[in-house]
Amino acid sequence: MKKSLKVIFMALVLTFIYAPVLILAVYSFTSATQIGAIRAFSLKNYVTLFTTEELRNMIIGTLILALVSAVLSTILGTIGAIGSFYSKRGMNSFIGTANQIPVVNADVVTGFSICILLVIVLGVDKESYLPLLIGHMTLCAPFVYLSVIPKLKQMDPSIYEAALDLGATPFTALFKVVIPQIYSGILSGFSLAITLSLDDYFIATYTKPATFDTISTYVVNATKGAQTRIKTALWALSTVIFLVVVLIVIISNLRAMKAENVERRGVA
């Protein structure tokens, strides 16, 4: 009985999570103009998505922003994690506490604060991309830090010390010993940073130039009066994003399973 209830509960949870996305995916392959009446099969939404210059520029701009902010956040978060790990206890505690503030802070507060600091106090041009980039780095870097720190704690610290004793410089030991040990954490942090950047709305709203839109800000604004063909093309965009995410998750799990099998064979 308990097993049946667990299965039913998991089925309900998965239904609530994935049913809306699947419904949207189904309608993206039809000529319907609104949810509720399925019409003939059509690829017009996907044609509109990839041939409309406005949509294409918005997608490319969002991807470039996500990649640049993720790379910089990964570098910053990794350096912060390594520096914190090898610092004294008091500094380690301070850095860890400071890192938690952007994580628990509301995105709307972070975005508004960055806008005030950079644009009003420091006089940075609001139409530049610097406030937007710094805002996304502020959002993403703490999560990279949280992804790398556990890997550092799992690492044997004597390996780094042994490398120094054998004549390696701190810089060489860092890249030859430490980085390979925490590579999976860095990769996880980078992937998380891309996801957070793509998903962000509030920080982008307060810091982006007036002529630039991310996917999130564009979708929200599109519901307030965009043309019907643009709105339905966003169904196709949602489907593409969902399929890409599913593909990445499947590949990541397969690679993890393969690495685990190789490790087991090595131990055996």
XYZ file of C-alpha atoms in Angstrom:
268
model
C 0.000 0.000 0.000
C 2.798 2.403 0.932
C 4.623 1.616 -2.294
C 1.474 2.317 -4.333
C 0.945 5.639 -2.561
C 4.547 6.628 -3.280
C 4.105 5.812 -6.960
C 0.836 7.779 -7.133
C 2.402 10.754 -5.338
C 5.430 10.812 -7.662
C 3.147 10.502 -10.694
C 1.103 13.505 -9.533
C 4.228 15.578 -8.882
C 5.688 14.768 -12.298
C 2.332 15.496 -13.946
C 2.083 18.943 -12.364
C 5.677 19.727 -13.349
C 5.748 18.447 -16.917
C 2.131 18.555 -18.133
C 2.130 22.339 -18.854
C 5.422 22.057 -20.761
C 4.183 19.091 -22.780
C 0.909 20.856 -23.600
C 2.875 23.879 -24.796
C 5.089 21.596 -26.890
C 2.051 20.002 -28.541
C 0.528 23.373 -29.433
C 3.857 24.614 -30.815
C 3.455 22.070 -33.640
C -0.031 23.294 -34.586
C -1.486 26.357 -36.265
C -3.526 27.218 -33.162
C -3.429 30.841 -32.028
C -4.405 30.123 -28.429
C -4.385 27.255 -25.975
C -7.647 25.322 -26.015
C -8.332 24.548 -29.668
C -5.906 22.231 -31.461
C -5.765 22.833 -35.190
C -3.846 21.263 -38.036
C -0.206 20.232 -37.718
C 2.133 23.078 -38.631
C 5.767 24.151 -38.276
C 5.002 27.848 -38.782
C 5.909 28.691 -35.169
C 9.398 27.271 -35.631
C 9.770 29.010 -38.978
C 8.768 32.301 -37.344
C 11.125 31.682 -34.452
C 14.216 31.178 -36.600
C 13.420 33.619 -39.414
C 12.212 36.654 -37.455
C 15.214 38.924 -36.950
C 13.857 40.357 -33.694
C 13.496 36.909 -32.114
C 16.786 35.652 -33.524
C 18.733 38.641 -32.172
C 17.064 38.267 -28.782
C 18.039 34.594 -28.523
C 21.627 35.174 -29.693
C 22.048 38.134 -27.338
C 20.749 36.117 -24.391
C 23.079 33.197 -25.149
C 26.122 35.479 -25.483
C 25.253 37.188 -22.197
C 24.810 33.821 -20.462
C 28.125 32.464 -21.768
C 30.162 35.581 -20.950
C 28.660 36.019 -17.479
C 29.017 32.269 -16.782
C 32.710 32.231 -17.775
C 33.513 35.301 -15.665
C 31.400 34.044 -12.757
C 33.099 30.648 -12.902
C 36.533 32.256 -12.766
C 35.507 34.578 -9.931
C 33.648 31.904 -7.957
C 36.456 29.358 -8.335
C 39.135 31.837 -7.249
C 36.968 32.835 -4.287
C 36.406 29.219 -3.273
C 40.104 28.318 -3.490
C 41.114 31.482 -1.647
C 38.544 30.859 1.061
C 39.533 27.203 1.446
C 43.223 28.011 1.952
C 42.577 31.049 4.166
C 42.636 31.156 7.931
C 39.492 30.145 9.796
C 38.258 33.691 10.431
C 38.662 34.812 6.817
C 37.163 31.533 5.591
C 34.066 32.115 7.719
C 33.779 35.746 6.573
C 33.999 34.867 2.866
C 31.498 32.033 3.262
C 29.024 34.311 5.063
C 29.469 37.108 2.521
C 28.879 34.620 -0.295
C 25.531 33.595 1.185
C 24.080 37.118 1.057
C 23.519 37.259 -2.749
C 22.172 33.682 -2.613
C 19.421 34.379 -0.065
C 18.818 37.975 -1.163
C 15.846 38.633 -3.458
C 16.807 39.129 -7.117
C 14.742 42.307 -7.310
C 16.776 43.824 -4.445
C 20.058 42.777 -6.073
C 19.062 44.234 -9.443
C 17.805 47.503 -7.964
C 20.901 47.872 -5.771
C 23.292 47.316 -8.673
C 21.361 49.823 -10.768
C 21.623 52.463 -8.030
C 25.312 51.773 -7.338
C 26.554 51.711 -10.928
C 24.208 54.095 -12.707
C 23.352 56.699 -10.058
C 26.364 56.636 -7.711
C 29.217 55.741 -10.087
C 27.672 57.293 -13.202
C 27.956 54.255 -15.483
C 25.976 54.662 -18.704
C 22.644 52.852 -18.316
C 22.722 52.006 -22.027
C 25.970 50.077 -21.658
C 26.011 46.358 -20.919
C 28.263 46.691 -17.864
C 25.471 46.913 -15.237
C 23.714 43.918 -16.792
C 26.912 41.851 -16.895
C 27.887 42.742 -13.323
C 24.357 41.973 -12.178
C 24.452 38.493 -13.684
C 27.917 37.875 -12.251
C 26.620 38.889 -8.819
C 23.810 36.390 -9.269
C 25.906 33.492 -10.596
C 29.320 33.680 -8.890
C 28.045 32.702 -5.393
C 26.531 29.515 -6.797
C 29.819 28.634 -8.501
C 31.493 29.118 -5.122
C 28.987 26.744 -3.514
C 29.634 24.158 -6.248
C 33.422 24.258 -5.892
C 33.767 24.355 -2.092
C 32.498 20.761 -1.513
C 35.024 19.419 -4.033
C 37.826 21.269 -2.250
C 36.763 19.753 1.053
C 36.805 16.261 -0.511
C 40.317 16.801 -1.867
C 43.308 15.512 0.045
C 45.213 18.704 1.029
C 48.461 16.770 1.354
C 48.601 16.349 -2.449
C 49.023 20.098 -2.939
C 51.605 20.279 -0.176
C 53.470 17.325 -1.689
C 53.599 19.114 -5.047
C 55.181 22.142 -3.373
C 57.678 19.931 -1.562
C 58.666 18.341 -4.876
C 59.559 21.728 -6.339
C 56.341 22.877 -8.034
C 55.485 26.561 -7.782
C 52.133 27.488 -6.201
C 50.831 28.454 -9.651
C 51.901 25.124 -11.179
C 50.517 23.155 -8.229
C 47.229 25.003 -8.567
C 46.725 24.061 -12.223
C 48.365 20.624 -12.111
C 46.979 19.385 -8.793
C 44.081 21.433 -7.425
C 42.132 22.286 -10.593
C 41.958 18.650 -11.850
C 40.696 17.567 -8.425
C 37.834 20.100 -8.412
C 37.094 20.107 -12.154
C 33.673 18.490 -11.771
C 32.639 21.173 -9.274
C 33.828 23.922 -11.618
C 31.875 22.380 -14.497
C 28.749 22.088 -12.340
C 29.097 25.714 -11.285
C 29.535 26.826 -14.893
C 26.409 24.927 -15.974
C 24.448 26.386 -13.075
C 25.662 29.891 -13.919
C 24.414 29.559 -17.510
C 21.026 28.339 -16.257
C 20.683 31.179 -13.759
C 21.626 33.784 -16.360
C 19.150 32.429 -18.897
C 16.396 32.283 -16.277
C 16.933 35.696 -14.678
C 14.258 38.347 -15.076
C 14.424 40.892 -12.239
C 18.131 41.739 -12.412
C 17.978 42.022 -16.198
C 14.904 44.268 -15.962
C 16.699 46.825 -13.773
C 20.134 46.719 -15.415
C 19.662 46.036 -19.140
C 19.834 48.719 -21.852
C 16.458 49.838 -23.164
C 17.163 48.378 -26.624
C 18.220 44.941 -25.333
C 16.011 42.056 -24.209
C 16.833 38.691 -22.708
C 14.518 35.734 -23.275
C 12.837 36.246 -19.902
C 12.222 39.986 -20.288
C 11.087 39.551 -23.888
C 8.604 36.802 -23.004
C 7.081 38.872 -20.198
C 6.761 41.935 -22.423
C 5.397 39.832 -25.292
C 2.353 38.857 -23.216
C 1.346 42.516 -23.000
C 0.461 43.098 -26.622
C 2.815 41.437 -29.072
C 1.525 40.070 -32.361
C -0.134 36.655 -32.248
C 2.526 35.075 -34.456
C 5.233 36.261 -32.023
C 3.378 34.842 -29.038
C 2.906 31.455 -30.661
C 6.542 31.448 -31.793
C 7.461 31.680 -28.108
C 5.706 28.320 -27.629
C 8.268 26.906 -30.036
C 11.089 28.644 -28.161
C 9.929 27.108 -24.872
C 9.852 23.674 -26.492
C 13.359 24.065 -27.921
C 14.739 25.156 -24.535
C 13.032 22.220 -22.798
C 14.387 19.698 -25.297
C 17.913 21.118 -25.057
C 17.800 20.900 -21.253
C 16.523 17.303 -21.390
C 19.280 16.379 -23.844
C 21.965 17.964 -21.632
C 20.653 16.140 -18.548
C 20.610 12.792 -20.377
C 24.156 13.269 -21.690
C 25.403 14.355 -18.248
C 23.830 11.320 -16.575
C 25.229 8.949 -19.187
C 28.717 10.410 -18.743
C 28.416 10.150 -14.965
C 27.305 6.525 -15.217
C 30.169 5.756 -17.602
C 32.710 7.380 -15.268
C 31.287 5.467 -12.312
C 31.521 2.166 -14.179
C 35.126 2.893 -15.144
C 35.950 3.748 -11.536
C 34.366 0.511 -10.293
C 36.335 -1.527 -12.816
C 39.518 0.210 -11.727
C 38.827 -0.590 -8.073
C 37.985 -4.195 -8.932
